[in-house]
Amino acid sequence: MDLGQRSNQLELLDKDDIPASDLYKNLNELHTINSLLGGYEVVLKGLSKLLKDDSRVYRILDIGSGGGDTLKEIYKRFGSKYKLELIGVDLKTECIDYARKNVEGLPIKFIRSDYRDIINGGDQFDIIITNLFCHHLVDKDLIFLFSWMKRNAAVGCVINDLHRHSLAYYSIKWLTTFFSKSYLVKNDACLSVARGFSLKEIEYYLEAAMVRSYSIEWKWAFRWLIIIENE
């Protein structure tokens, strides 16, 4: 696999005709992977830098919310300290159904929609996050996403995504080959890394989106934490 540039090969997860049972198995395994490899912790560390005022209500949007686990982890970490309005948006009806059951009893809302269609009038969010969503997009859509997030987040944005690296690629390929029971995970895990990013690529997308105030940090395991600050 040539990791010198981003792969353009689509992941199986991006198709529209995935049986619900297969998608749910994929979401369950992705939760395990994110728990073990620090996927949630990266987002939580980013949020800790933006959440500062315990007297205000923070309206937080998760784009590509999948099974709802990221918002669930956010509520578990910060829900007792801050006033949070947590909203997830995803295109797949099956993901929305799974997420609603996953967070049953918690004050978290999910909307089936394209993220670009959920801003009404002067409506705005305080913080917008994405967790392992960006690598699903082609370059021009990434630039649009970063620009849209900056415009619609009053406080700032937190982005967690993959560092394209040979060690990450072959490690996850080996792990999922032997331990995964989901054909979606077996196919997509290493492909996700191949669709990941170098530092220079992320800087290019942010600059092209006219984002000026940002930070980029490398986190274990081969993740980029990007924080955009608007306040």
Short mmCIF file of N, CA, C and O in Angstrom, two decimals, residues 155-223:
data_model
loop_
_atom_site.label_atom_id
_atom_site.label_comp_id
_atom_site.label_asym_id
_atom_site.label_seq_id
_atom_site.Cartn_x
_atom_site.Cartn_y
_atom_site.Cartn_z
N VAL A 155 -17.99 29.06 20.04
CA VAL A 155 -16.81 28.91 20.90
C VAL A 155 -15.65 28.29 20.13
O VAL A 155 -14.52 28.78 20.18
N GLY A 156 -15.89 27.17 19.44
CA GLY A 156 -14.82 26.53 18.71
C GLY A 156 -15.18 25.12 18.26
O GLY A 156 -16.32 24.68 18.41
N CYS A 157 -14.19 24.42 17.75
CA CYS A 157 -14.39 23.09 17.17
C CYS A 157 -13.30 22.14 17.64
O CYS A 157 -12.16 22.56 17.90
N VAL A 158 -13.67 20.87 17.72
CA VAL A 158 -12.72 19.82 18.05
C VAL A 158 -12.81 18.74 16.97
O VAL A 158 -13.90 18.22 16.69
N ILE A 159 -11.69 18.42 16.36
CA ILE A 159 -11.64 17.43 15.29
C ILE A 159 -10.62 16.37 15.66
O ILE A 159 -9.46 16.68 15.98
N ASN A 160 -11.02 15.12 15.61
CA ASN A 160 -10.12 13.99 15.86
C ASN A 160 -10.12 13.11 14.63
O ASN A 160 -11.17 12.62 14.20
N ASP A 161 -8.94 12.92 14.04
CA ASP A 161 -8.89 12.00 12.90
C ASP A 161 -7.52 11.36 12.77
O ASP A 161 -6.64 11.59 13.61
N LEU A 162 -7.35 10.57 11.74
CA LEU A 162 -6.25 9.62 11.67
C LEU A 162 -4.99 10.18 11.01
O LEU A 162 -5.06 10.90 10.01
N HIS A 163 -3.86 9.80 11.58
CA HIS A 163 -2.56 10.08 10.99
C HIS A 163 -2.22 8.94 10.05
O HIS A 163 -2.12 7.78 10.46
N ARG A 164 -2.04 9.25 8.78
CA ARG A 164 -1.69 8.22 7.79
C ARG A 164 -0.23 7.83 7.97
O ARG A 164 0.67 8.59 7.67
N HIS A 165 -0.03 6.60 8.46
CA HIS A 165 1.33 6.15 8.80
C HIS A 165 1.40 4.64 8.60
O HIS A 165 0.44 3.92 8.89
N SER A 166 2.52 4.15 8.14
CA SER A 166 2.65 2.73 7.84
C SER A 166 2.49 1.85 9.07
O SER A 166 1.87 0.78 8.99
N LEU A 167 3.00 2.30 10.23
CA LEU A 167 2.86 1.50 11.44
C LEU A 167 1.38 1.39 11.84
O LEU A 167 0.92 0.31 12.22
N ALA A 168 0.67 2.50 11.74
CA ALA A 168 -0.76 2.48 12.05
C ALA A 168 -1.51 1.57 11.08
O ALA A 168 -2.39 0.79 11.48
N TYR A 169 -1.16 1.64 9.81
CA TYR A 169 -1.85 0.86 8.77
C TYR A 169 -1.68 -0.64 9.01
O TYR A 169 -2.66 -1.39 9.07
N TYR A 170 -0.45 -1.09 9.17
CA TYR A 170 -0.21 -2.53 9.28
C TYR A 170 -0.59 -3.07 10.66
O TYR A 170 -0.98 -4.24 10.78
N SER A 171 -0.52 -2.24 11.68
CA SER A 171 -0.93 -2.69 13.02
C SER A 171 -2.43 -2.95 13.06
O SER A 171 -2.87 -4.00 13.55
N ILE A 172 -3.23 -2.01 12.54
CA ILE A 172 -4.67 -2.21 12.60
C ILE A 172 -5.11 -3.29 11.62
O ILE A 172 -6.09 -4.00 11.87
N LYS A 173 -4.38 -3.45 10.54
CA LYS A 173 -4.68 -4.53 9.60
C LYS A 173 -4.48 -5.89 10.28
O LYS A 173 -5.33 -6.79 10.15
N TRP A 174 -3.40 -6.03 11.02
CA TRP A 174 -3.12 -7.29 11.71
C TRP A 174 -4.15 -7.53 12.83
O TRP A 174 -4.69 -8.63 12.95
N LEU A 175 -4.43 -6.50 13.61
CA LEU A 175 -5.36 -6.66 14.73
C LEU A 175 -6.75 -7.04 14.26
O LEU A 175 -7.39 -7.94 14.83
N THR A 176 -7.24 -6.37 13.23
CA THR A 176 -8.61 -6.66 12.78
C THR A 176 -8.69 -7.98 12.03
O THR A 176 -9.72 -8.65 12.06
N THR A 177 -7.61 -8.38 11.38
CA THR A 177 -7.61 -9.67 10.69
C THR A 177 -7.83 -10.81 11.68
O THR A 177 -8.58 -11.75 11.42
N PHE A 178 -7.22 -10.71 12.85
CA PHE A 178 -7.28 -11.80 13.82
C PHE A 178 -8.40 -11.65 14.84
O PHE A 178 -8.89 -12.67 15.37
N PHE A 179 -8.82 -10.44 15.13
CA PHE A 179 -9.75 -10.26 16.24
C PHE A 179 -11.14 -9.74 15.86
O PHE A 179 -12.07 -9.87 16.64
N SER A 180 -11.27 -9.17 14.68
CA SER A 180 -12.57 -8.63 14.29
C SER A 180 -13.47 -9.72 13.73
O SER A 180 -13.03 -10.63 13.03
N LYS A 181 -14.77 -9.59 14.01
CA LYS A 181 -15.78 -10.49 13.45
C LYS A 181 -16.67 -9.75 12.46
O LYS A 181 -17.65 -10.31 11.98
N SER A 182 -16.31 -8.52 12.14
CA SER A 182 -17.09 -7.71 11.21
C SER A 182 -16.33 -7.55 9.91
O SER A 182 -15.19 -7.06 9.89
N TYR A 183 -16.94 -7.94 8.81
CA TYR A 183 -16.27 -7.78 7.51
C TYR A 183 -16.10 -6.29 7.17
O TYR A 183 -15.16 -5.92 6.45
N LEU A 184 -16.97 -5.45 7.71
CA LEU A 184 -16.82 -4.01 7.49
C LEU A 184 -15.56 -3.49 8.17
O LEU A 184 -14.80 -2.71 7.58
N VAL A 185 -15.35 -3.90 9.41
CA VAL A 185 -14.15 -3.47 10.14
C VAL A 185 -12.90 -4.05 9.49
O VAL A 185 -11.89 -3.34 9.32
N LYS A 186 -12.93 -5.32 9.12
CA LYS A 186 -11.77 -5.95 8.49
C LYS A 186 -11.35 -5.20 7.23
O LYS A 186 -10.16 -5.03 6.95
N ASN A 187 -12.34 -4.76 6.44
CA ASN A 187 -12.03 -4.05 5.19
C ASN A 187 -11.66 -2.60 5.43
O ASN A 187 -10.72 -2.07 4.83
N ASP A 188 -12.41 -1.94 6.32
CA ASP A 188 -12.32 -0.49 6.42
C ASP A 188 -11.26 0.04 7.38
O ASP A 188 -10.82 1.19 7.24
N ALA A 189 -10.85 -0.76 8.36
CA ALA A 189 -9.95 -0.24 9.40
C ALA A 189 -8.64 0.27 8.80
O ALA A 189 -8.23 1.41 9.06
N CYS A 190 -7.97 -0.57 8.02
CA CYS A 190 -6.71 -0.12 7.44
C CYS A 190 -6.93 0.88 6.31
O CYS A 190 -6.12 1.79 6.10
N LEU A 191 -8.06 0.75 5.60
CA LEU A 191 -8.38 1.71 4.55
C LEU A 191 -8.62 3.09 5.14
O LEU A 191 -8.26 4.12 4.54
N SER A 192 -9.20 3.14 6.34
CA SER A 192 -9.39 4.41 7.02
C SER A 192 -8.05 5.11 7.25
O SER A 192 -7.93 6.33 7.08
N VAL A 193 -7.04 4.34 7.65
CA VAL A 193 -5.71 4.91 7.84
C VAL A 193 -5.16 5.43 6.52
O VAL A 193 -4.58 6.52 6.46
N ALA A 194 -5.36 4.66 5.45
CA ALA A 194 -4.88 5.09 4.13
C ALA A 194 -5.58 6.35 3.64
O ALA A 194 -5.05 7.09 2.81
N ARG A 195 -6.79 6.60 4.16
CA ARG A 195 -7.52 7.82 3.83
C ARG A 195 -7.24 8.94 4.84
O ARG A 195 -7.81 10.02 4.74
N GLY A 196 -6.36 8.66 5.81
CA GLY A 196 -6.01 9.64 6.83
C GLY A 196 -5.11 10.73 6.29
O GLY A 196 -4.96 10.91 5.08
N PHE A 197 -4.44 11.45 7.19
CA PHE A 197 -3.81 12.71 6.82
C PHE A 197 -2.39 12.86 7.34
O PHE A 197 -2.05 12.37 8.41
N SER A 198 -1.61 13.58 6.56
CA SER A 198 -0.32 14.08 7.05
C SER A 198 -0.56 15.45 7.68
O SER A 198 -1.61 16.08 7.47
N LEU A 199 0.40 15.92 8.44
CA LEU A 199 0.29 17.23 9.06
C LEU A 199 0.16 18.33 8.01
O LEU A 199 -0.68 19.24 8.14
N LYS A 200 0.94 18.25 6.95
CA LYS A 200 0.89 19.28 5.91
C LYS A 200 -0.46 19.32 5.23
O LYS A 200 -0.95 20.41 4.86
N GLU A 201 -1.08 18.16 5.05
CA GLU A 201 -2.40 18.14 4.42
C GLU A 201 -3.44 18.84 5.28
O GLU A 201 -4.26 19.62 4.78
N ILE A 202 -3.42 18.56 6.58
CA ILE A 202 -4.37 19.21 7.49
C ILE A 202 -4.17 20.72 7.48
O ILE A 202 -5.14 21.49 7.42
N GLU A 203 -2.92 21.15 7.53
CA GLU A 203 -2.65 22.59 7.50
C GLU A 203 -3.16 23.21 6.21
O GLU A 203 -3.72 24.32 6.22
N TYR A 204 -3.01 22.49 5.10
CA TYR A 204 -3.51 23.01 3.82
C TYR A 204 -5.02 23.17 3.83
O TYR A 204 -5.55 24.21 3.42
N TYR A 205 -5.75 22.14 4.33
CA TYR A 205 -7.21 22.23 4.37
C TYR A 205 -7.68 23.39 5.24
O TYR A 205 -8.61 24.12 4.87
N LEU A 206 -7.06 23.57 6.38
CA LEU A 206 -7.45 24.64 7.30
C LEU A 206 -7.19 26.01 6.68
O LEU A 206 -8.04 26.92 6.76
N GLU A 207 -6.04 26.18 6.07
CA GLU A 207 -5.72 27.45 5.45
C GLU A 207 -6.65 27.72 4.27
O GLU A 207 -7.11 28.86 4.07
N ALA A 208 -6.95 26.69 3.48
CA ALA A 208 -7.86 26.86 2.34
C ALA A 208 -9.26 27.21 2.79
O ALA A 208 -10.01 27.88 2.08
N ALA A 209 -9.63 26.76 4.00
CA ALA A 209 -10.95 27.06 4.57
C ALA A 209 -10.96 28.40 5.29
O ALA A 209 -11.97 28.76 5.90
N MET A 210 -9.84 29.14 5.23
CA MET A 210 -9.72 30.44 5.87
C MET A 210 -9.81 30.35 7.40
O MET A 210 -10.29 31.26 8.07
N VAL A 211 -9.36 29.22 7.94
CA VAL A 211 -9.28 29.05 9.39
C VAL A 211 -7.89 29.52 9.83
O VAL A 211 -6.88 29.02 9.34
N ARG A 212 -7.85 30.47 10.73
CA ARG A 212 -6.57 31.05 11.12
C ARG A 212 -6.16 30.67 12.54
O ARG A 212 -4.98 30.44 12.82
N SER A 213 -7.12 30.64 13.46
CA SER A 213 -6.80 30.36 14.86
C SER A 213 -7.04 28.89 15.17
O SER A 213 -8.17 28.48 15.42
N TYR A 214 -5.97 28.09 15.11
CA TYR A 214 -6.12 26.66 15.34
C TYR A 214 -4.83 26.09 15.90
O TYR A 214 -3.77 26.70 15.85
N SER A 215 -4.96 24.89 16.47
CA SER A 215 -3.80 24.14 16.93
C SER A 215 -3.94 22.70 16.46
O SER A 215 -5.06 22.20 16.30
N ILE A 216 -2.83 22.03 16.22
CA ILE A 216 -2.82 20.63 15.79
C ILE A 216 -1.84 19.88 16.69
O ILE A 216 -0.68 20.28 16.81
N GLU A 217 -2.31 18.82 17.31
CA GLU A 217 -1.45 18.00 18.16
C GLU A 217 -1.55 16.54 17.74
O GLU A 217 -2.63 16.05 17.39
N TRP A 218 -0.41 15.85 17.78
CA TRP A 218 -0.40 14.41 17.53
C TRP A 218 -0.70 13.69 18.83
O TRP A 218 -0.15 14.02 19.88
N LYS A 219 -1.62 12.72 18.76
CA LYS A 219 -2.01 11.95 19.94
C LYS A 219 -1.94 10.46 19.62
O LYS A 219 -2.15 10.03 18.50
N TRP A 220 -1.68 9.68 20.66
CA TRP A 220 -1.75 8.23 20.54
C TRP A 220 -3.22 7.82 20.41
O TRP A 220 -4.08 8.40 21.06
N ALA A 221 -3.57 6.83 19.57
CA ALA A 221 -2.68 6.09 18.71
C ALA A 221 -2.84 6.59 17.28
O ALA A 221 -3.83 6.32 16.63
N PHE A 222 -1.84 7.36 16.83
CA PHE A 222 -1.81 7.92 15.48
C PHE A 222 -3.07 8.72 15.17
O PHE A 222 -3.77 8.46 14.19
N ARG A 223 -3.34 9.69 16.02
CA ARG A 223 -4.49 10.58 15.84
C ARG A 223 -4.00 12.02 15.78
O ARG A 223 -3.01 12.37 16.40
#
